[in-house]
Amino acid sequence: MCSKEAVVNNQVGLYARPATFFIQKANEFKCSIWVERGERKVNAKSLLGVLSLGITKGTAINIVADGVDEVEAVAALTELVSTNFAE
């Protein structure tokens, strides 16, 4: 299992378009991936799950992966968040 914290710093947070980019990237990997915010944990490959966390600008999230490509998945998703979803 691999995990890393990331802070969402883009203007709108993890909503609509940025969330779609995040889910598309998560679905490129075979491992199970979750996003944690506080006590809540959702499937990172589920748009409704990610949107339900209400992640706004400045929110710290934890990206957790478990499986064959877990290290690559966490690295790619934290990179996506740190580059503000290429916006």
PDB file of N, CA and C in Angstrom:
ATOM      1  N   MET A   1       0.842  -1.175   0.000  1.00  0.00           N
ATOM      2  CA  MET A   1       0.000   0.000   0.000  1.00  0.00           C
ATOM      3  C   MET A   1       0.888   1.238   0.000  1.00  0.00           C
ATOM      4  N   CYS A   2       0.501   2.212  -0.786  1.00  0.00           N
ATOM      5  CA  CYS A   2       1.273   3.446  -0.947  1.00  0.00           C
ATOM      6  C   CYS A   2       0.324   4.628  -0.786  1.00  0.00           C
ATOM      7  N   SER A   3       0.766   5.684  -0.108  1.00  0.00           N
ATOM      8  CA  SER A   3      -0.089   6.867   0.028  1.00  0.00           C
ATOM      9  C   SER A   3       0.762   8.128   0.069  1.00  0.00           C
ATOM     10  N   LYS A   4       0.123   9.238  -0.285  1.00  0.00           N
ATOM     11  CA  LYS A   4       0.806  10.524  -0.261  1.00  0.00           C
ATOM     12  C   LYS A   4      -0.232  11.626  -0.128  1.00  0.00           C
ATOM     13  N   GLU A   5       0.123  12.657   0.618  1.00  0.00           N
ATOM     14  CA  GLU A   5      -0.781  13.799   0.773  1.00  0.00           C
ATOM     15  C   GLU A   5      -0.530  14.805  -0.329  1.00  0.00           C
ATOM     16  N   ALA A   6      -1.605  15.436  -0.783  1.00  0.00           N
ATOM     17  CA  ALA A   6      -1.517  16.492  -1.795  1.00  0.00           C
ATOM     18  C   ALA A   6      -2.498  17.589  -1.416  1.00  0.00           C
ATOM     19  N   VAL A   7      -2.165  18.829  -1.756  1.00  0.00           N
ATOM     20  CA  VAL A   7      -3.053  19.959  -1.491  1.00  0.00           C
ATOM     21  C   VAL A   7      -3.599  20.458  -2.818  1.00  0.00           C
ATOM     22  N   VAL A   8      -4.914  20.549  -2.899  1.00  0.00           N
ATOM     23  CA  VAL A   8      -5.579  21.012  -4.117  1.00  0.00           C
ATOM     24  C   VAL A   8      -5.535  22.539  -4.120  1.00  0.00           C
ATOM     25  N   ASN A   9      -4.849  23.122  -5.110  1.00  0.00           N
ATOM     26  CA  ASN A   9      -4.669  24.571  -5.150  1.00  0.00           C
ATOM     27  C   ASN A   9      -5.267  25.253  -6.371  1.00  0.00           C
ATOM     28  N   ASN A  10      -5.952  24.516  -7.232  1.00  0.00           N
ATOM     29  CA  ASN A  10      -6.564  25.191  -8.375  1.00  0.00           C
ATOM     30  C   ASN A  10      -7.789  25.969  -7.923  1.00  0.00           C
ATOM     31  N   GLN A  11      -8.269  26.877  -8.753  1.00  0.00           N
ATOM     32  CA  GLN A  11      -9.332  27.809  -8.369  1.00  0.00           C
ATOM     33  C   GLN A  11     -10.618  27.145  -7.903  1.00  0.00           C
ATOM     34  N   VAL A  12     -11.089  26.122  -8.601  1.00  0.00           N
ATOM     35  CA  VAL A  12     -12.402  25.545  -8.290  1.00  0.00           C
ATOM     36  C   VAL A  12     -12.344  24.305  -7.400  1.00  0.00           C
ATOM     37  N   GLY A  13     -11.161  23.851  -7.056  1.00  0.00           N
ATOM     38  CA  GLY A  13     -11.048  22.639  -6.269  1.00  0.00           C
ATOM     39  C   GLY A  13     -11.200  21.410  -7.156  1.00  0.00           C
ATOM     40  N   LEU A  14     -11.661  20.329  -6.562  1.00  0.00           N
ATOM     41  CA  LEU A  14     -11.804  19.078  -7.313  1.00  0.00           C
ATOM     42  C   LEU A  14     -13.261  18.908  -7.726  1.00  0.00           C
ATOM     43  N   TYR A  15     -13.707  19.753  -8.657  1.00  0.00           N
ATOM     44  CA  TYR A  15     -15.070  19.735  -9.181  1.00  0.00           C
ATOM     45  C   TYR A  15     -15.034  19.593 -10.682  1.00  0.00           C
ATOM     46  N   ALA A  16     -16.134  19.137 -11.246  1.00  0.00           N
ATOM     47  CA  ALA A  16     -16.377  19.037 -12.686  1.00  0.00           C
ATOM     48  C   ALA A  16     -15.155  18.638 -13.504  1.00  0.00           C
ATOM     49  N   ARG A  17     -14.590  19.585 -14.226  1.00  0.00           N
ATOM     50  CA  ARG A  17     -13.504  19.274 -15.152  1.00  0.00           C
ATOM     51  C   ARG A  17     -12.243  18.730 -14.470  1.00  0.00           C
ATOM     52  N   PRO A  18     -11.734  19.369 -13.410  1.00  0.00           N
ATOM     53  CA  PRO A  18     -10.560  18.808 -12.736  1.00  0.00           C
ATOM     54  C   PRO A  18     -10.830  17.400 -12.178  1.00  0.00           C
ATOM     55  N   ALA A  19     -12.037  17.182 -11.662  1.00  0.00           N
ATOM     56  CA  ALA A  19     -12.377  15.858 -11.134  1.00  0.00           C
ATOM     57  C   ALA A  19     -12.390  14.829 -12.255  1.00  0.00           C
ATOM     58  N   THR A  20     -12.872  15.227 -13.419  1.00  0.00           N
ATOM     59  CA  THR A  20     -12.887  14.314 -14.572  1.00  0.00           C
ATOM     60  C   THR A  20     -11.466  13.934 -14.969  1.00  0.00           C
ATOM     61  N   PHE A  21     -10.559  14.916 -15.016  1.00  0.00           N
ATOM     62  CA  PHE A  21      -9.152  14.629 -15.322  1.00  0.00           C
ATOM     63  C   PHE A  21      -8.571  13.653 -14.298  1.00  0.00           C
ATOM     64  N   PHE A  22      -8.896  13.880 -13.022  1.00  0.00           N
ATOM     65  CA  PHE A  22      -8.388  13.054 -11.936  1.00  0.00           C
ATOM     66  C   PHE A  22      -8.871  11.604 -12.092  1.00  0.00           C
ATOM     67  N   ILE A  23     -10.153  11.426 -12.351  1.00  0.00           N
ATOM     68  CA  ILE A  23     -10.731  10.088 -12.509  1.00  0.00           C
ATOM     69  C   ILE A  23     -10.175   9.383 -13.741  1.00  0.00           C
ATOM     70  N   GLN A  24     -10.022  10.119 -14.836  1.00  0.00           N
ATOM     71  CA  GLN A  24      -9.455   9.524 -16.048  1.00  0.00           C
ATOM     72  C   GLN A  24      -8.039   9.016 -15.790  1.00  0.00           C
ATOM     73  N   LYS A  25      -7.257   9.812 -15.076  1.00  0.00           N
ATOM     74  CA  LYS A  25      -5.888   9.394 -14.743  1.00  0.00           C
ATOM     75  C   LYS A  25      -5.923   8.178 -13.820  1.00  0.00           C
ATOM     76  N   ALA A  26      -6.789   8.174 -12.829  1.00  0.00           N
ATOM     77  CA  ALA A  26      -6.890   7.044 -11.896  1.00  0.00           C
ATOM     78  C   ALA A  26      -7.261   5.758 -12.624  1.00  0.00           C
ATOM     79  N   ASN A  27      -8.112   5.864 -13.625  1.00  0.00           N
ATOM     80  CA  ASN A  27      -8.558   4.684 -14.367  1.00  0.00           C
ATOM     81  C   ASN A  27      -7.488   4.109 -15.291  1.00  0.00           C
ATOM     82  N   GLU A  28      -6.356   4.795 -15.447  1.00  0.00           N
ATOM     83  CA  GLU A  28      -5.254   4.270 -16.245  1.00  0.00           C
ATOM     84  C   GLU A  28      -4.482   3.176 -15.498  1.00  0.00           C
ATOM     85  N   PHE A  29      -4.765   3.031 -14.211  1.00  0.00           N
ATOM     86  CA  PHE A  29      -4.014   2.089 -13.379  1.00  0.00           C
ATOM     87  C   PHE A  29      -4.879   0.911 -12.960  1.00  0.00           C
ATOM     88  N   LYS A  30      -4.224  -0.231 -12.743  1.00  0.00           N
ATOM     89  CA  LYS A  30      -4.920  -1.459 -12.362  1.00  0.00           C
ATOM     90  C   LYS A  30      -5.225  -1.527 -10.874  1.00  0.00           C
ATOM     91  N   CYS A  31      -4.426  -0.859 -10.065  1.00  0.00           N
ATOM     92  CA  CYS A  31      -4.572  -0.944  -8.617  1.00  0.00           C
ATOM     93  C   CYS A  31      -5.843  -0.244  -8.126  1.00  0.00           C
ATOM     94  N   SER A  32      -6.194  -0.536  -6.888  1.00  0.00           N
ATOM     95  CA  SER A  32      -7.303   0.156  -6.229  1.00  0.00           C
ATOM     96  C   SER A  32      -6.774   1.488  -5.707  1.00  0.00           C
ATOM     97  N   ILE A  33      -7.542   2.549  -5.929  1.00  0.00           N
ATOM     98  CA  ILE A  33      -7.094   3.887  -5.511  1.00  0.00           C
ATOM     99  C   ILE A  33      -8.237   4.562  -4.759  1.00  0.00           C
ATOM    100  N   TRP A  34      -7.889   5.214  -3.653  1.00  0.00           N
ATOM    101  CA  TRP A  34      -8.864   5.938  -2.860  1.00  0.00           C
ATOM    102  C   TRP A  34      -8.378   7.362  -2.610  1.00  0.00           C
ATOM    103  N   VAL A  35      -9.346   8.247  -2.374  1.00  0.00           N
ATOM    104  CA  VAL A  35      -9.048   9.615  -1.961  1.00  0.00           C
ATOM    105  C   VAL A  35      -9.629   9.769  -0.563  1.00  0.00           C
ATOM    106  N   GLU A  36      -8.806  10.251   0.350  1.00  0.00           N
ATOM    107  CA  GLU A  36      -9.244  10.466   1.726  1.00  0.00           C
ATOM    108  C   GLU A  36      -9.237  11.956   2.041  1.00  0.00           C
ATOM    109  N   ARG A  37     -10.314  12.379   2.685  1.00  0.00           N
ATOM    110  CA  ARG A  37     -10.395  13.750   3.206  1.00  0.00           C
ATOM    111  C   ARG A  37     -10.978  13.639   4.597  1.00  0.00           C
ATOM    112  N   GLY A  38     -10.167  13.925   5.574  1.00  0.00           N
ATOM    113  CA  GLY A  38     -10.612  13.744   6.954  1.00  0.00           C
ATOM    114  C   GLY A  38     -10.900  12.280   7.212  1.00  0.00           C
ATOM    115  N   GLU A  39     -12.085  11.997   7.698  1.00  0.00           N
ATOM    116  CA  GLU A  39     -12.483  10.624   8.017  1.00  0.00           C
ATOM    117  C   GLU A  39     -13.110   9.898   6.828  1.00  0.00           C
ATOM    118  N   ARG A  40     -13.384  10.621   5.737  1.00  0.00           N
ATOM    119  CA  ARG A  40     -14.060  10.020   4.582  1.00  0.00           C
ATOM    120  C   ARG A  40     -13.057   9.463   3.582  1.00  0.00           C
ATOM    121  N   LYS A  41     -13.425   8.337   2.973  1.00  0.00           N
ATOM    122  CA  LYS A  41     -12.569   7.669   1.998  1.00  0.00           C
ATOM    123  C   LYS A  41     -13.459   7.197   0.853  1.00  0.00           C
ATOM    124  N   VAL A  42     -13.115   7.611  -0.394  1.00  0.00           N
ATOM    125  CA  VAL A  42     -13.923   7.230  -1.549  1.00  0.00           C
ATOM    126  C   VAL A  42     -13.038   6.649  -2.643  1.00  0.00           C
ATOM    127  N   ASN A  43     -13.665   5.917  -3.533  1.00  0.00           N
ATOM    128  CA  ASN A  43     -12.984   5.342  -4.677  1.00  0.00           C
ATOM    129  C   ASN A  43     -12.558   6.471  -5.616  1.00  0.00           C
ATOM    130  N   ALA A  44     -11.274   6.553  -5.928  1.00  0.00           N
ATOM    131  CA  ALA A  44     -10.757   7.622  -6.796  1.00  0.00           C
ATOM    132  C   ALA A  44     -11.174   7.439  -8.245  1.00  0.00           C
ATOM    133  N   LYS A  45     -11.748   6.292  -8.580  1.00  0.00           N
ATOM    134  CA  LYS A  45     -12.181   6.030  -9.949  1.00  0.00           C
ATOM    135  C   LYS A  45     -13.668   6.329 -10.129  1.00  0.00           C
ATOM    136  N   SER A  46     -14.304   6.880  -9.090  1.00  0.00           N
ATOM    137  CA  SER A  46     -15.731   7.191  -9.108  1.00  0.00           C
ATOM    138  C   SER A  46     -15.941   8.703  -9.076  1.00  0.00           C
ATOM    139  N   LEU A  47     -16.532   9.241 -10.129  1.00  0.00           N
ATOM    140  CA  LEU A  47     -16.778  10.685 -10.200  1.00  0.00           C
ATOM    141  C   LEU A  47     -17.683  11.136  -9.057  1.00  0.00           C
ATOM    142  N   LEU A  48     -18.774  10.419  -8.827  1.00  0.00           N
ATOM    143  CA  LEU A  48     -19.686  10.808  -7.746  1.00  0.00           C
ATOM    144  C   LEU A  48     -19.006  10.729  -6.381  1.00  0.00           C
ATOM    145  N   GLY A  49     -18.177   9.720  -6.192  1.00  0.00           N
ATOM    146  CA  GLY A  49     -17.454   9.599  -4.933  1.00  0.00           C
ATOM    147  C   GLY A  49     -16.529  10.772  -4.689  1.00  0.00           C
ATOM    148  N   VAL A  50     -15.743  11.119  -5.700  1.00  0.00           N
ATOM    149  CA  VAL A  50     -14.792  12.227  -5.570  1.00  0.00           C
ATOM    150  C   VAL A  50     -15.539  13.549  -5.370  1.00  0.00           C
ATOM    151  N   LEU A  51     -16.594  13.775  -6.144  1.00  0.00           N
ATOM    152  CA  LEU A  51     -17.363  15.008  -5.991  1.00  0.00           C
ATOM    153  C   LEU A  51     -18.022  15.104  -4.619  1.00  0.00           C
ATOM    154  N   SER A  52     -18.400  13.966  -4.045  1.00  0.00           N
ATOM    155  CA  SER A  52     -19.081  13.961  -2.747  1.00  0.00           C
ATOM    156  C   SER A  52     -18.182  14.453  -1.610  1.00  0.00           C
ATOM    157  N   LEU A  53     -16.875  14.451  -1.813  1.00  0.00           N
ATOM    158  CA  LEU A  53     -15.955  14.929  -0.770  1.00  0.00           C
ATOM    159  C   LEU A  53     -15.964  16.450  -0.641  1.00  0.00           C
ATOM    160  N   GLY A  54     -16.465  17.161  -1.650  1.00  0.00           N
ATOM    161  CA  GLY A  54     -16.523  18.622  -1.581  1.00  0.00           C
ATOM    162  C   GLY A  54     -15.159  19.263  -1.427  1.00  0.00           C
ATOM    163  N   ILE A  55     -14.206  18.843  -2.235  1.00  0.00           N
ATOM    164  CA  ILE A  55     -12.833  19.332  -2.121  1.00  0.00           C
ATOM    165  C   ILE A  55     -12.708  20.705  -2.770  1.00  0.00           C
ATOM    166  N   THR A  56     -12.369  21.702  -1.974  1.00  0.00           N
ATOM    167  CA  THR A  56     -12.223  23.077  -2.460  1.00  0.00           C
ATOM    168  C   THR A  56     -10.744  23.471  -2.462  1.00  0.00           C
ATOM    169  N   LYS A  57     -10.481  24.673  -2.979  1.00  0.00           N
ATOM    170  CA  LYS A  57      -9.108  25.173  -3.031  1.00  0.00           C
ATOM    171  C   LYS A  57      -8.493  25.190  -1.631  1.00  0.00           C
ATOM    172  N   GLY A  58      -7.268  24.679  -1.531  1.00  0.00           N
ATOM    173  CA  GLY A  58      -6.558  24.656  -0.260  1.00  0.00           C
ATOM    174  C   GLY A  58      -6.788  23.417   0.588  1.00  0.00           C
ATOM    175  N   THR A  59      -7.605  22.498   0.102  1.00  0.00           N
ATOM    176  CA  THR A  59      -7.912  21.281   0.848  1.00  0.00           C
ATOM    177  C   THR A  59      -6.796  20.246   0.692  1.00  0.00           C
ATOM    178  N   ALA A  60      -6.385  19.669   1.806  1.00  0.00           N
ATOM    179  CA  ALA A  60      -5.399  18.584   1.773  1.00  0.00           C
ATOM    180  C   ALA A  60      -6.145  17.259   1.639  1.00  0.00           C
ATOM    181  N   ILE A  61      -5.694  16.446   0.691  1.00  0.00           N
ATOM    182  CA  ILE A  61      -6.269  15.118   0.505  1.00  0.00           C
ATOM    183  C   ILE A  61      -5.150  14.090   0.590  1.00  0.00           C
ATOM    184  N   ASN A  62      -5.517  12.877   0.864  1.00  0.00           N
ATOM    185  CA  ASN A  62      -4.557  11.786   0.894  1.00  0.00           C
ATOM    186  C   ASN A  62      -4.931  10.822  -0.226  1.00  0.00           C
ATOM    187  N   ILE A  63      -3.984  10.513  -1.090  1.00  0.00           N
ATOM    188  CA  ILE A  63      -4.206   9.580  -2.188  1.00  0.00           C
ATOM    189  C   ILE A  63      -3.577   8.252  -1.789  1.00  0.00           C
ATOM    190  N   VAL A  64      -4.393   7.205  -1.758  1.00  0.00           N
ATOM    191  CA  VAL A  64      -3.949   5.892  -1.306  1.00  0.00           C
ATOM    192  C   VAL A  64      -4.178   4.881  -2.422  1.00  0.00           C
ATOM    193  N   ALA A  65      -3.185   4.053  -2.687  1.00  0.00           N
ATOM    194  CA  ALA A  65      -3.307   3.021  -3.720  1.00  0.00           C
ATOM    195  C   ALA A  65      -2.784   1.694  -3.191  1.00  0.00           C
ATOM    196  N   ASP A  66      -3.383   0.626  -3.692  1.00  0.00           N
ATOM    197  CA  ASP A  66      -2.976  -0.712  -3.291  1.00  0.00           C
ATOM    198  C   ASP A  66      -3.089  -1.630  -4.501  1.00  0.00           C
ATOM    199  N   GLY A  67      -1.960  -2.180  -4.936  1.00  0.00           N
ATOM    200  CA  GLY A  67      -1.964  -3.081  -6.078  1.00  0.00           C
ATOM    201  C   GLY A  67      -0.639  -3.056  -6.816  1.00  0.00           C
ATOM    202  N   VAL A  68      -0.631  -3.675  -7.986  1.00  0.00           N
ATOM    203  CA  VAL A  68       0.619  -3.869  -8.732  1.00  0.00           C
ATOM    204  C   VAL A  68       1.300  -2.565  -9.147  1.00  0.00           C
ATOM    205  N   ASP A  69       0.530  -1.538  -9.486  1.00  0.00           N
ATOM    206  CA  ASP A  69       1.127  -0.277  -9.953  1.00  0.00           C
ATOM    207  C   ASP A  69       0.828   0.882  -8.996  1.00  0.00           C
ATOM    208  N   GLU A  70       0.760   0.566  -7.703  1.00  0.00           N
ATOM    209  CA  GLU A  70       0.387   1.557  -6.695  1.00  0.00           C
ATOM    210  C   GLU A  70       1.333   2.760  -6.626  1.00  0.00           C
ATOM    211  N   VAL A  71       2.633   2.537  -6.711  1.00  0.00           N
ATOM    212  CA  VAL A  71       3.602   3.634  -6.612  1.00  0.00           C
ATOM    213  C   VAL A  71       3.437   4.594  -7.789  1.00  0.00           C
ATOM    214  N   GLU A  72       3.313   4.041  -8.983  1.00  0.00           N
ATOM    215  CA  GLU A  72       3.136   4.860 -10.186  1.00  0.00           C
ATOM    216  C   GLU A  72       1.819   5.639 -10.124  1.00  0.00           C
ATOM    217  N   ALA A  73       0.765   5.001  -9.632  1.00  0.00           N
ATOM    218  CA  ALA A  73      -0.546   5.648  -9.545  1.00  0.00           C
ATOM    219  C   ALA A  73      -0.515   6.846  -8.604  1.00  0.00           C
ATOM    220  N   VAL A  74       0.040   6.645  -7.420  1.00  0.00           N
ATOM    221  CA  VAL A  74       0.113   7.740  -6.439  1.00  0.00           C
ATOM    222  C   VAL A  74       0.975   8.872  -6.976  1.00  0.00           C
ATOM    223  N   ALA A  75       2.091   8.542  -7.600  1.00  0.00           N
ATOM    224  CA  ALA A  75       2.970   9.576  -8.158  1.00  0.00           C
ATOM    225  C   ALA A  75       2.259  10.365  -9.253  1.00  0.00           C
ATOM    226  N   ALA A  76       1.564   9.687 -10.149  1.00  0.00           N
ATOM    227  CA  ALA A  76       0.882  10.365 -11.256  1.00  0.00           C
ATOM    228  C   ALA A  76      -0.252  11.258 -10.761  1.00  0.00           C
ATOM    229  N   LEU A  77      -1.010  10.780  -9.788  1.00  0.00           N
ATOM    230  CA  LEU A  77      -2.143  11.567  -9.287  1.00  0.00           C
ATOM    231  C   LEU A  77      -1.689  12.758  -8.447  1.00  0.00           C
ATOM    232  N   THR A  78      -0.650  12.591  -7.644  1.00  0.00           N
ATOM    233  CA  THR A  78      -0.152  13.736  -6.892  1.00  0.00           C
ATOM    234  C   THR A  78       0.483  14.766  -7.818  1.00  0.00           C
ATOM    235  N   GLU A  79       1.116  14.306  -8.886  1.00  0.00           N
ATOM    236  CA  GLU A  79       1.663  15.221  -9.891  1.00  0.00           C
ATOM    237  C   GLU A  79       0.535  16.018 -10.570  1.00  0.00           C
ATOM    238  N   LEU A  80      -0.551  15.331 -10.892  1.00  0.00           N
ATOM    239  CA  LEU A  80      -1.703  15.996 -11.513  1.00  0.00           C
ATOM    240  C   LEU A  80      -2.265  17.079 -10.596  1.00  0.00           C
ATOM    241  N   VAL A  81      -2.402  16.759  -9.316  1.00  0.00           N
ATOM    242  CA  VAL A  81      -2.908  17.737  -8.353  1.00  0.00           C
ATOM    243  C   VAL A  81      -1.938  18.899  -8.200  1.00  0.00           C
ATOM    244  N   SER A  82      -0.643  18.605  -8.112  1.00  0.00           N
ATOM    245  CA  SER A  82       0.355  19.670  -7.899  1.00  0.00           C
ATOM    246  C   SER A  82       0.502  20.606  -9.098  1.00  0.00           C
ATOM    247  N   THR A  83       0.132  20.135 -10.291  1.00  0.00           N
ATOM    248  CA  THR A  83       0.190  20.999 -11.470  1.00  0.00           C
ATOM    249  C   THR A  83      -1.160  21.648 -11.764  1.00  0.00           C
ATOM    250  N   ASN A  84      -2.043  21.650 -10.761  1.00  0.00           N
ATOM    251  CA  ASN A  84      -3.377  22.257 -10.890  1.00  0.00           C
ATOM    252  C   ASN A  84      -4.174  21.693 -12.051  1.00  0.00           C
ATOM    253  N   PHE A  85      -4.042  20.394 -12.285  1.00  0.00           N
ATOM    254  CA  PHE A  85      -4.809  19.680 -13.315  1.00  0.00           C
ATOM    255  C   PHE A  85      -4.550  20.248 -14.698  1.00  0.00           C
ATOM    256  N   ALA A  86      -3.324  20.737 -14.909  1.00  0.00           N
ATOM    257  CA  ALA A  86      -2.884  21.277 -16.212  1.00  0.00           C
ATOM    258  C   ALA A  86      -3.758  22.415 -16.691  1.00  0.00           C
ATOM    259  N   GLU A  87      -4.275  23.215 -15.752  1.00  0.00           N
ATOM    260  CA  GLU A  87      -5.101  24.363 -16.146  1.00  0.00           C
ATOM    261  C   GLU A  87      -4.263  25.606 -16.275  1.00  0.00           C
TER     262      GLU A  87
END
